[in-house]
PDB file of C-alpha atoms and ligand atoms in Angstrom:
ATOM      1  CA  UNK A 259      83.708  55.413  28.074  1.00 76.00           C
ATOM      2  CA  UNK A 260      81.720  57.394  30.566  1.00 94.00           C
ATOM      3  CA  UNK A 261      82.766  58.062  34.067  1.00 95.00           C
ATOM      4  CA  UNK A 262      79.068  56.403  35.031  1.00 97.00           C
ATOM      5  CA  UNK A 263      78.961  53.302  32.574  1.00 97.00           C
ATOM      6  CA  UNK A 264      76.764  50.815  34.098  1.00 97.00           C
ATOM      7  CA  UNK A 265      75.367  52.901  36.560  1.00 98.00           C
ATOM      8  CA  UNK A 266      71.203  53.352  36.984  1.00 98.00           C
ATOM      9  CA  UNK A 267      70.261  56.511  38.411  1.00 98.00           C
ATOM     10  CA  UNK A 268      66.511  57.846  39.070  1.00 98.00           C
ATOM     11  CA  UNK A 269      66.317  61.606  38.892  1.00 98.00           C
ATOM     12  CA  UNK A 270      62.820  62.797  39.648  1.00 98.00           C
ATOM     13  CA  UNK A 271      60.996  66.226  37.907  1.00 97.00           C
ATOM     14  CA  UNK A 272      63.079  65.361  34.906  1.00 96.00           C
ATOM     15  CA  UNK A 273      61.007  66.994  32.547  1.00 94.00           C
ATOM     16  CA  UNK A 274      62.520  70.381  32.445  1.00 95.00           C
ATOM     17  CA  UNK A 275      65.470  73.027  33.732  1.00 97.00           C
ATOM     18  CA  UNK A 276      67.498  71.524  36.485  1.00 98.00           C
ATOM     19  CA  UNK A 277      65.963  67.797  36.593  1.00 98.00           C
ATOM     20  CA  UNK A 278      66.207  67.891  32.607  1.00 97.00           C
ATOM     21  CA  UNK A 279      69.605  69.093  32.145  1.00 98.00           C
ATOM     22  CA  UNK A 280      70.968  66.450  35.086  1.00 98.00           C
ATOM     23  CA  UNK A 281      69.383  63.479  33.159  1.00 98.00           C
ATOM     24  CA  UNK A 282      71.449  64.980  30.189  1.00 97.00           C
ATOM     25  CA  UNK A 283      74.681  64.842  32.051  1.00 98.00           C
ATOM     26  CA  UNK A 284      74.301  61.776  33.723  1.00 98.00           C
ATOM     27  CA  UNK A 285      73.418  60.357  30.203  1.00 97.00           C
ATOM     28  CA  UNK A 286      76.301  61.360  28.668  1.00 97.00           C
ATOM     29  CA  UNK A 287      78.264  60.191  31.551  1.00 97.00           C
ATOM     30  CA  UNK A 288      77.054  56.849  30.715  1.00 97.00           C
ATOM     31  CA  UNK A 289      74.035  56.288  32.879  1.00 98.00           C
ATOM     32  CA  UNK A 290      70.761  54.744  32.373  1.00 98.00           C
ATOM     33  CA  UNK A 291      68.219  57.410  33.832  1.00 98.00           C
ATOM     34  CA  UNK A 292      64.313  56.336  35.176  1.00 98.00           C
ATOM     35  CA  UNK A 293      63.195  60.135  34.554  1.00 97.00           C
ATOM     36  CA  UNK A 294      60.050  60.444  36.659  1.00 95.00           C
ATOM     37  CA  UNK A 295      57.470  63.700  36.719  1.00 92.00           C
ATOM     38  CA  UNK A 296      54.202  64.518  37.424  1.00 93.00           C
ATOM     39  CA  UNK A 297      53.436  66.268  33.933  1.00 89.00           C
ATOM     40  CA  UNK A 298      54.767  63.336  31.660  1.00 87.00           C
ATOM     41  CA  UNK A 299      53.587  64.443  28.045  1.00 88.00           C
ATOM     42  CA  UNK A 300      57.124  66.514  27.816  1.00 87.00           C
ATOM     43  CA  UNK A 301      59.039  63.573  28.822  1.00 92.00           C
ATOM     44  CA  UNK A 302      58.718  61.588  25.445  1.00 91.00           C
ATOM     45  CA  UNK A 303      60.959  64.057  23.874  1.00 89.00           C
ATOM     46  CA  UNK A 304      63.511  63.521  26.326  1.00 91.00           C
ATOM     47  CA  UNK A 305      63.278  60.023  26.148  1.00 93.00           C
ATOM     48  CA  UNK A 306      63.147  60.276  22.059  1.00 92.00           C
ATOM     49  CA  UNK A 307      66.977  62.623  22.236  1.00 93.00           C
ATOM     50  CA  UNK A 308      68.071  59.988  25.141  1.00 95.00           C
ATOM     51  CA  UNK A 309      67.434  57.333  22.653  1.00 94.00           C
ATOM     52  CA  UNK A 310      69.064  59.314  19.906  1.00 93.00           C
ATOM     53  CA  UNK A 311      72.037  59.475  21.755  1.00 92.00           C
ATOM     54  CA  UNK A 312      72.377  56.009  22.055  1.00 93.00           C
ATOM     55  CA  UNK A 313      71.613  56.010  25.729  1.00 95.00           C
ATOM     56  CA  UNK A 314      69.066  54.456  28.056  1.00 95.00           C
ATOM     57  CA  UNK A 315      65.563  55.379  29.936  1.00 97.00           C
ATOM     58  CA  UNK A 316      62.517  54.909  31.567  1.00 97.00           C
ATOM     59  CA  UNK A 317      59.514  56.833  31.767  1.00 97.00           C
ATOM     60  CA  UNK A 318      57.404  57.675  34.854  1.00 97.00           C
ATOM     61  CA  UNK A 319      54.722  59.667  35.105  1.00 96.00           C
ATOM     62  CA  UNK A 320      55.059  59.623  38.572  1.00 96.00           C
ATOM     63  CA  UNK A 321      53.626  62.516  41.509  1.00 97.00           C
ATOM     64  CA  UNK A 322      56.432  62.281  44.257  1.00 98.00           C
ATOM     65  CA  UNK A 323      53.794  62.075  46.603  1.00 98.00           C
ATOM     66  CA  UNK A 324      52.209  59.138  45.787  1.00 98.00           C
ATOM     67  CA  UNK A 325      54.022  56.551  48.111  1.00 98.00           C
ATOM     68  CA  UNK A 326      53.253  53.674  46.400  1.00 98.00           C
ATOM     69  CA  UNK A 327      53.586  55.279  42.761  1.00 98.00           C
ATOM     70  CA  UNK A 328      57.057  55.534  44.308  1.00 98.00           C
ATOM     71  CA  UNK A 329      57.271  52.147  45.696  1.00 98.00           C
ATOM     72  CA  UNK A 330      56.087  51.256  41.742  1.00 98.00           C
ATOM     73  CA  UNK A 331      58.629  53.368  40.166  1.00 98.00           C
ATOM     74  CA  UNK A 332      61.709  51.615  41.934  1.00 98.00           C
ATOM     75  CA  UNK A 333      60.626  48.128  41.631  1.00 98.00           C
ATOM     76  CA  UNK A 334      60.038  48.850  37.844  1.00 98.00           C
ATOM     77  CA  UNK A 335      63.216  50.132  37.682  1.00 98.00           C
ATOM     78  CA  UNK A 336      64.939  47.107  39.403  1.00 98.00           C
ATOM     79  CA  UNK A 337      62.581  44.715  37.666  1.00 98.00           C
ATOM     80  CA  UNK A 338      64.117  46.515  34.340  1.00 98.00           C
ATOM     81  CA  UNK A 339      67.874  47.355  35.306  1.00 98.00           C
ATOM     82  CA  UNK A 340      68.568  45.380  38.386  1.00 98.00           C
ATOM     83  CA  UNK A 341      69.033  47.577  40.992  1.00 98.00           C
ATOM     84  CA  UNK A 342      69.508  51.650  41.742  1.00 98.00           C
ATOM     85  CA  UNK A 343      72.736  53.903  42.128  1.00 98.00           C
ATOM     86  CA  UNK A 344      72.037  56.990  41.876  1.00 98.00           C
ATOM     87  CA  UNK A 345      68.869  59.377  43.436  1.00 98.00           C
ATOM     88  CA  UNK A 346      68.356  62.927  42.303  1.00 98.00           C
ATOM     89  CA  UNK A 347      65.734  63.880  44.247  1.00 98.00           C
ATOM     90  CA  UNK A 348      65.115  67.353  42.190  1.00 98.00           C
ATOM     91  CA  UNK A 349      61.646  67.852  41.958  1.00 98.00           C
ATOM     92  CA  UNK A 350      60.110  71.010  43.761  1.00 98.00           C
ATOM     93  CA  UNK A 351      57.710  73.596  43.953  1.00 98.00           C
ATOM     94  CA  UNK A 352      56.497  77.213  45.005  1.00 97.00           C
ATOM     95  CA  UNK A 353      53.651  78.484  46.044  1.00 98.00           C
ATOM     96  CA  UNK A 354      54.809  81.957  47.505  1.00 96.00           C
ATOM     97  CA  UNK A 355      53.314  84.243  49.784  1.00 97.00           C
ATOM     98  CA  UNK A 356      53.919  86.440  52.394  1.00 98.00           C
ATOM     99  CA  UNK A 357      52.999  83.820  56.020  1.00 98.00           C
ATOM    100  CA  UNK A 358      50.258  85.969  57.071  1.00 98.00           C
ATOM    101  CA  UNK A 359      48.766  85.453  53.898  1.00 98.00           C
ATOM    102  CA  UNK A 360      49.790  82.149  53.066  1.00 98.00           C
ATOM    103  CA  UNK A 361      47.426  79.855  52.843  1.00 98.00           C
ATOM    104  CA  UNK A 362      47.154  76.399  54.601  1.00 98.00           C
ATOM    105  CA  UNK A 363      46.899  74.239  51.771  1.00 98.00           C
ATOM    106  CA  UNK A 364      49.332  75.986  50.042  1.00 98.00           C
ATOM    107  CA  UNK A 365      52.152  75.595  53.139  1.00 98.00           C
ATOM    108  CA  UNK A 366      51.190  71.713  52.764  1.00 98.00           C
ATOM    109  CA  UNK A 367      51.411  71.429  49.384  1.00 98.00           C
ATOM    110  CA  UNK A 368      55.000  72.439  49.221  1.00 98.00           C
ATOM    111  CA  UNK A 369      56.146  70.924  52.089  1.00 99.00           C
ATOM    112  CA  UNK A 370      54.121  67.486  50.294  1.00 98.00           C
ATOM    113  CA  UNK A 371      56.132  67.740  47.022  1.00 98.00           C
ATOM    114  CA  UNK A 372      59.573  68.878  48.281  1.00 98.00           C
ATOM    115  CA  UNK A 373      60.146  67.789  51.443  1.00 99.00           C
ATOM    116  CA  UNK A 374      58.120  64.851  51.885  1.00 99.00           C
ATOM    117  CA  UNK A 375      58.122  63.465  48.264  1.00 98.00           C
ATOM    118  CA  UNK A 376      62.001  63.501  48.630  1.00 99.00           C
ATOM    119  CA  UNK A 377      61.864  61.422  52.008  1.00 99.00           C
ATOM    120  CA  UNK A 378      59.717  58.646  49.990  1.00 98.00           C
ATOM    121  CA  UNK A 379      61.709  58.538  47.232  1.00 98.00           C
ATOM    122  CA  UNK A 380      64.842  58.228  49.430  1.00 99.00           C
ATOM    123  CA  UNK A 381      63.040  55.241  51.411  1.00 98.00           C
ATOM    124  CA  UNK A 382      62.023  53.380  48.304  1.00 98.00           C
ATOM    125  CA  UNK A 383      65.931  53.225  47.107  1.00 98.00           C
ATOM    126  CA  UNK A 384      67.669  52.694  49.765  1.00 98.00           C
ATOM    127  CA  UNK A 385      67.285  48.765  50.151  1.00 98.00           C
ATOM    128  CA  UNK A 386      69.017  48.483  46.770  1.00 98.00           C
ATOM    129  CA  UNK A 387      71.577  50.113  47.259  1.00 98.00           C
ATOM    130  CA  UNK A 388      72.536  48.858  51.097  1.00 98.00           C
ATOM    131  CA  UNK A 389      72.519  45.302  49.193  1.00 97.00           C
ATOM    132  CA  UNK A 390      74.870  46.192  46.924  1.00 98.00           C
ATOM    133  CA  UNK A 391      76.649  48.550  49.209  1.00 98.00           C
ATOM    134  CA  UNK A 392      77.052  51.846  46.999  1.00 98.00           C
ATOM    135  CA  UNK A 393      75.053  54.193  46.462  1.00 98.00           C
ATOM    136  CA  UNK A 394      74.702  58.233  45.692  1.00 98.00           C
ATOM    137  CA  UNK A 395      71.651  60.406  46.613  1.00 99.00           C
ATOM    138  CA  UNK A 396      71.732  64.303  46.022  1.00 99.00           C
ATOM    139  CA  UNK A 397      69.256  66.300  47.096  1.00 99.00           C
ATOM    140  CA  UNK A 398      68.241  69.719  45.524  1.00 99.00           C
ATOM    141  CA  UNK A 399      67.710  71.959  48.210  1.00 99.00           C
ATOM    142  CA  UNK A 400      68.594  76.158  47.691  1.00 98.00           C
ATOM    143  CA  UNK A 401      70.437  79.106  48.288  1.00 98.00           C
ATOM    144  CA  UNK A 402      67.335  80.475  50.595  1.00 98.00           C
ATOM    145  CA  UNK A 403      66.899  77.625  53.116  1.00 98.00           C
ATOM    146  CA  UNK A 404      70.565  79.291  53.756  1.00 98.00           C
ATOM    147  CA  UNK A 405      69.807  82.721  53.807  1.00 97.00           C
ATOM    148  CA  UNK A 406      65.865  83.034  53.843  1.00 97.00           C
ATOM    149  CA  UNK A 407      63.727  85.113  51.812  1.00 95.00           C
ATOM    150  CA  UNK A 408      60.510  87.194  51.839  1.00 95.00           C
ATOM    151  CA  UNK A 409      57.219  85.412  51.220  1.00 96.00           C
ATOM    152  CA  UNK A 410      58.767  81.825  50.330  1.00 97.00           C
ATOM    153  CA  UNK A 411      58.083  80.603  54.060  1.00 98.00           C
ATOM    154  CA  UNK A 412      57.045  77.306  52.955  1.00 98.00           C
ATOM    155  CA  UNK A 413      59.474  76.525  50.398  1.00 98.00           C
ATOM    156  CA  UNK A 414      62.314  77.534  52.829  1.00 98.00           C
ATOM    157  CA  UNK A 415      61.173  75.190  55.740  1.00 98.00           C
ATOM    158  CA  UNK A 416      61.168  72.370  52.783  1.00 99.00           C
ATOM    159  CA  UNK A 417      64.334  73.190  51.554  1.00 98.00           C
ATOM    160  CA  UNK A 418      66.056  73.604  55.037  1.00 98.00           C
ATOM    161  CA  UNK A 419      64.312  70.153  55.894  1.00 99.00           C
ATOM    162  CA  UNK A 420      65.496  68.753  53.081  1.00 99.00           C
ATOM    163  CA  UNK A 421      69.322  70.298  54.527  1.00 98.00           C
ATOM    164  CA  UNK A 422      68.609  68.259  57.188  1.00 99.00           C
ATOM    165  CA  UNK A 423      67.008  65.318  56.053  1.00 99.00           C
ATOM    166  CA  UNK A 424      70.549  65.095  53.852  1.00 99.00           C
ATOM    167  CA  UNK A 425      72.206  64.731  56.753  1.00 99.00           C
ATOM    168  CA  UNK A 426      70.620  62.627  59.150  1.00 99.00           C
ATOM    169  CA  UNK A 427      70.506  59.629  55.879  1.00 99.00           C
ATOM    170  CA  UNK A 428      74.154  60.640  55.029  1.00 99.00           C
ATOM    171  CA  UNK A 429      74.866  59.745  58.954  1.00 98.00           C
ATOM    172  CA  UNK A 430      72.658  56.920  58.913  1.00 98.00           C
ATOM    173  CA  UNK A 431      73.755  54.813  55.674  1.00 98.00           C
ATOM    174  CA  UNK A 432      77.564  56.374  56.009  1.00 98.00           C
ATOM    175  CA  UNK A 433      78.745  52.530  56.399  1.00 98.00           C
ATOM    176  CA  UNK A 434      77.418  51.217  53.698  1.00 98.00           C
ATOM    177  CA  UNK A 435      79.082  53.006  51.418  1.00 98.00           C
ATOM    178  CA  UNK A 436      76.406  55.595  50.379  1.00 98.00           C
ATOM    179  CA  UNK A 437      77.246  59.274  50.534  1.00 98.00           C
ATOM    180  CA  UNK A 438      73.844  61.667  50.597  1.00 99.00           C
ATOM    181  CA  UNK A 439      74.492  65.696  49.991  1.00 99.00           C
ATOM    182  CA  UNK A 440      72.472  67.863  49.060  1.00 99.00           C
ATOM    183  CA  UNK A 441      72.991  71.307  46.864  1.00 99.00           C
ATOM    184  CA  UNK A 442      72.065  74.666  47.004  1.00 98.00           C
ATOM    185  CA  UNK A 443      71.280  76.241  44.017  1.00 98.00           C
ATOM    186  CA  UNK A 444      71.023  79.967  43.723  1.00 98.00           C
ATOM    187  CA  UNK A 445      69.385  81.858  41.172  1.00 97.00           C
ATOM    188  CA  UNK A 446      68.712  79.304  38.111  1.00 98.00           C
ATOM    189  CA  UNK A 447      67.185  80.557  34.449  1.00 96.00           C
ATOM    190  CA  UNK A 448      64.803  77.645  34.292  1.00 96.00           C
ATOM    191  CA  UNK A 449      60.642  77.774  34.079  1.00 93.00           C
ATOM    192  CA  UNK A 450      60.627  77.819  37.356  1.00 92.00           C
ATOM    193  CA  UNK A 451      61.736  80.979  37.800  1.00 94.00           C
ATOM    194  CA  UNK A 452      61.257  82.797  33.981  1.00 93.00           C
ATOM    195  CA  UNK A 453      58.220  83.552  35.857  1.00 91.00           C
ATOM    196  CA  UNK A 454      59.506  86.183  37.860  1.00 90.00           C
ATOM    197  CA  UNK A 455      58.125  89.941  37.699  1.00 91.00           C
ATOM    198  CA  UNK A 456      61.324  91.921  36.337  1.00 93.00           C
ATOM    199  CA  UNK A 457      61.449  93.769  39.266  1.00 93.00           C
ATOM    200  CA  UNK A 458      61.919  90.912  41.498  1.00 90.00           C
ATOM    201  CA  UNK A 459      64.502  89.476  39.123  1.00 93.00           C
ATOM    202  CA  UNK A 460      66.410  92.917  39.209  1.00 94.00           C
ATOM    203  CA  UNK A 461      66.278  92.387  42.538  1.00 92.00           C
ATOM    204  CA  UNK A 462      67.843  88.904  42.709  1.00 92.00           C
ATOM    205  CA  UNK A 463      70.661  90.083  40.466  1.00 96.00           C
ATOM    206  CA  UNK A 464      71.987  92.417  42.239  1.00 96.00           C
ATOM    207  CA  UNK A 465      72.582  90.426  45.514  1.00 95.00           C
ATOM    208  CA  UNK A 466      74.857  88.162  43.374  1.00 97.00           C
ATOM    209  CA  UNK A 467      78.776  88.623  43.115  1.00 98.00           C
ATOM    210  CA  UNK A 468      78.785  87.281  40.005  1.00 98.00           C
ATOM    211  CA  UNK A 469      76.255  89.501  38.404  1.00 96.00           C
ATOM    212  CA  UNK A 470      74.234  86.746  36.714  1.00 97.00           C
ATOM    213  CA  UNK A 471      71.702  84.093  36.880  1.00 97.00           C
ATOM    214  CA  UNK A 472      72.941  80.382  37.069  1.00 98.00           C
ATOM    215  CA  UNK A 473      72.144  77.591  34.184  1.00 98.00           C
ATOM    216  CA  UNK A 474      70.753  74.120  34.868  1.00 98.00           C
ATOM    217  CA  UNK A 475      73.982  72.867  33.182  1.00 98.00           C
ATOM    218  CA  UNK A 476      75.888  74.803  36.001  1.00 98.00           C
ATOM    219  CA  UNK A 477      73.699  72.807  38.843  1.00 98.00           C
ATOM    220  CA  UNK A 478      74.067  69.813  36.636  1.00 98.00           C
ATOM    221  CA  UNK A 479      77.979  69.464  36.830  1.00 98.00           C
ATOM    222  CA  UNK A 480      77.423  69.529  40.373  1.00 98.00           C
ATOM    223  CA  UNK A 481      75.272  66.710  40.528  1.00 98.00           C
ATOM    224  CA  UNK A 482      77.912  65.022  38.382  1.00 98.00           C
ATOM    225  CA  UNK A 483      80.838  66.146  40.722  1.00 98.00           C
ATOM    226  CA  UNK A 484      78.872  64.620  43.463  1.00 98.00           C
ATOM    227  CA  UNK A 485      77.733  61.119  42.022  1.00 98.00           C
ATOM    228  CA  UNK A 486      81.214  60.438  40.733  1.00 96.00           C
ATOM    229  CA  UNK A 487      83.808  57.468  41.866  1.00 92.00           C
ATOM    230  CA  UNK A 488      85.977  60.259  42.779  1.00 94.00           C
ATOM    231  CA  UNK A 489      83.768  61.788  45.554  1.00 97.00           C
ATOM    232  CA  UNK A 490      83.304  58.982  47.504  1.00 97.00           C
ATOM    233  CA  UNK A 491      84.563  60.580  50.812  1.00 98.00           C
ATOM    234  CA  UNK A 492      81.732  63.710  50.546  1.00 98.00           C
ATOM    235  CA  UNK A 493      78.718  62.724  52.860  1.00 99.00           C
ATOM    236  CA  UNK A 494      76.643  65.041  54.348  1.00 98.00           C
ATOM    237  CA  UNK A 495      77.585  68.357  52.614  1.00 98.00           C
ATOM    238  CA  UNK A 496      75.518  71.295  51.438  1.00 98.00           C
ATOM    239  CA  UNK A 497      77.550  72.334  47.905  1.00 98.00           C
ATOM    240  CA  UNK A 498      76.759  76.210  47.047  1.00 98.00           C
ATOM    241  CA  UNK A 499      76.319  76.585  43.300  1.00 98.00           C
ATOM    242  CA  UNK A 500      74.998  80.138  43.662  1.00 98.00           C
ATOM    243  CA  UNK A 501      77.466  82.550  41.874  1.00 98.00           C
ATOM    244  CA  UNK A 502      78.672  84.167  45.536  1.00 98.00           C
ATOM    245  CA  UNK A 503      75.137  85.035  46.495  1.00 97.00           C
ATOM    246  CA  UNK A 504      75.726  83.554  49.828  1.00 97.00           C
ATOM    247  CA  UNK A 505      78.696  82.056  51.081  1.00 96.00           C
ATOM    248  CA  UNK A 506      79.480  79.131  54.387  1.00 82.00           C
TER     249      UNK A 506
HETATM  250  P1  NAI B1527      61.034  73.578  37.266  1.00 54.51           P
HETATM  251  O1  NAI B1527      59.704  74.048  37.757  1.00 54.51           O
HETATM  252  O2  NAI B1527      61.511  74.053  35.944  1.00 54.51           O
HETATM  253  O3  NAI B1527      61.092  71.983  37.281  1.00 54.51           O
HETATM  254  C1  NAI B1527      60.579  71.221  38.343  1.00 54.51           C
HETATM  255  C2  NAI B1527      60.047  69.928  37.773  1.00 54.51           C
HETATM  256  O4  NAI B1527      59.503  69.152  38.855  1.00 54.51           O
HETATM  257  C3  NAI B1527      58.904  70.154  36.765  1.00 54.51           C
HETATM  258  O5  NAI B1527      59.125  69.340  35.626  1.00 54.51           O
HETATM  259  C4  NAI B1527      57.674  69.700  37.529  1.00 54.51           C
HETATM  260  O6  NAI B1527      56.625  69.207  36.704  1.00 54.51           O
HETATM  261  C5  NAI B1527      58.256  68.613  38.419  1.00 54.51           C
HETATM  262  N1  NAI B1527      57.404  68.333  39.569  1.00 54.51           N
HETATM  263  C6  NAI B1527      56.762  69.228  40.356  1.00 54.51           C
HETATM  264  N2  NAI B1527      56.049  68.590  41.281  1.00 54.51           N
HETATM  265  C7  NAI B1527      56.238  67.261  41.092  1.00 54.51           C
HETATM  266  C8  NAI B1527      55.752  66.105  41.745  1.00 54.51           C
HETATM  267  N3  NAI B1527      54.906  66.176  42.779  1.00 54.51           N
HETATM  268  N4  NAI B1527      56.151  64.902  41.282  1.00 54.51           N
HETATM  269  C9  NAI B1527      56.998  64.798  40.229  1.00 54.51           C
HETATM  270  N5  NAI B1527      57.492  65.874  39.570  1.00 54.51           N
HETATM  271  C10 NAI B1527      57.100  67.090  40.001  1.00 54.51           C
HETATM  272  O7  NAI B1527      62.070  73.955  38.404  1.00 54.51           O
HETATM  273  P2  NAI B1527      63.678  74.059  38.409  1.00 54.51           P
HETATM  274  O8  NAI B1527      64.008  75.478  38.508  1.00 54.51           O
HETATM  275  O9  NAI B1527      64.286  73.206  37.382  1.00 54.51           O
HETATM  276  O10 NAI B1527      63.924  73.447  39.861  1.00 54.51           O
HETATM  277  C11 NAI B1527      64.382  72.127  40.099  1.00 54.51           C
HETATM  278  C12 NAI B1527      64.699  72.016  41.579  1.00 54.51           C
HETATM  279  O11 NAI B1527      65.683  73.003  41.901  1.00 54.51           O
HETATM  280  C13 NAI B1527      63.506  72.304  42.487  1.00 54.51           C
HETATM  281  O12 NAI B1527      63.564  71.452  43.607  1.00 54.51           O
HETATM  282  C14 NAI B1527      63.716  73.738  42.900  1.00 54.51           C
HETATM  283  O13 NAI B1527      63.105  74.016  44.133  1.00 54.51           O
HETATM  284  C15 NAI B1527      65.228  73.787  42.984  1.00 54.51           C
HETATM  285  N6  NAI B1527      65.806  75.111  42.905  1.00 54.51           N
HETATM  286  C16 NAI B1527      65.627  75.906  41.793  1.00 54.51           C
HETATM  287  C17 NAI B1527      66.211  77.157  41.751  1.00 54.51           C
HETATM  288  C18 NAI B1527      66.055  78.077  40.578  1.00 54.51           C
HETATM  289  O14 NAI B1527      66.498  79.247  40.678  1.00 54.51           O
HETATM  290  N7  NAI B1527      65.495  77.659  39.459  1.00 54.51           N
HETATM  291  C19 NAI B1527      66.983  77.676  42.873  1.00 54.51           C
HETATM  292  C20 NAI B1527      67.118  76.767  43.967  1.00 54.51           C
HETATM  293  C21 NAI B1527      66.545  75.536  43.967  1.00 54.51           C
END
């Protein structure tokens, strides 16, 4: 028996690093997972091991941007499993520069996926889950919407948006039994940021206590911690999973 038997969650950008590894958890918790993402040829495989396991999914190819692909992607989901529990609203991008250089298209475009792509997913699930009265969104925000950074203007204002978009839903839904946090990753080994020049990585490391980068299991757990029965009392918090690298 998992601690999430019967539960449906959606977790969107589920192909890879932190999105993949929290459809992994919540799997083995006991969830069905509706893994959504705009590249959707590496979701089969995910879907295949899911299967494997003995455990339930659904496949989207879905762009978080794309209101009514959204709109599409829950009904399917409630057409399929009846309603929705659980929102990871994970997937994100970068497009870094310095803001003098940054380019307009580029400031949209990340603001698009993160920020706004997390508000439509968040609209399309709440009506399920104010009928049924429960329900658990997490939000992945990051360590430098705390703390800011050089040359990720963009992604900062997303992620500190997405700080505050956490809690003005958490306030709003509060009675109906839905908690909405978000978390705050800090430096992750995932694609996302194998990337990296070395230097810049160097760099990273040694602002952090700890002395290490972070795994998507790590972030994982705390999507887990914050989805369980147990935490039904945490709305409206920012949990750190950043090895030290900033602390509030
Ligand atoms: P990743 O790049 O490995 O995975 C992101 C996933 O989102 C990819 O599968 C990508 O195809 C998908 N995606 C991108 N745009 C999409 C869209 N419009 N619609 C649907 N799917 C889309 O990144 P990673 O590292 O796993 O990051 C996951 C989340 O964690 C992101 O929101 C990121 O900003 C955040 N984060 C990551 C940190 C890190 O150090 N890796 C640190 C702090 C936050």
């Amino acid at each position: 028996m998992g601690s999430l038997d019967g539960r449906v969650a959606i977790v969107t950008g589920g192909a890879q690093g932190i999105g993949r590894a929290t459809v992994m958890a919540l799997v083995k918790e006991g969830a069905k997972v509706a893994i959504t993402n705009i590249r959707c040829a590496k979701l089969d495989q995910t879907i295949q091991e899911i299967k494997d396991m003995g455990g339930d999914a659904l496949k989207f190819c879905v762009d978080v941007t794309d209101v009514e692909a959204v709109q599409e992607m829950v009904d399917q989901t409630i057409a399929n499993w009846g309603k929705i529990d659980i929102l990871v609203n994970n997937a994100g991008i970068t497009k870094d520069n310095l803001v003098m250089r940054m380019k307009t298209a580029d400031w949209a475009a990340v603001l698009k996926t993160n920020l706004d792509g997390t508000f439509y997913c968040t609209r399309a699930v709440l009506p399920s889950m104010v009928r049924q009265r429960w329900g658990r969104i997490v939000n992945i925000a990051s360590v430098v919407a705390q703390a800011g950074n050089v040359g990720q203007a963009n992604y900062i204002a997303s992620k500190a948006g997405i700080i505050g978009l956490t809690k003005a839903v958490a306030a709003e839904v509060a009675r109906r039994n839905i908690t909405v946090n978000a978390i705050a990753p800090g430096f992750i080994a995932t694609p996302m940021t194998e990337v990296l020049a070395p230097e810049i990585k160097e760099k990273m490391l040694s602002v952090i206590p700890m002395g290490r980068m972070g795994t998507d299991l790590e972030v994982a757990h705390g999507v887990l911690f914050l989805v369980s029965p147990e935490t039904s009392y945490i709305t409206g918090h920012v949990l750190n999973i950043n090895g030290g690298m900033y602390m509030a």
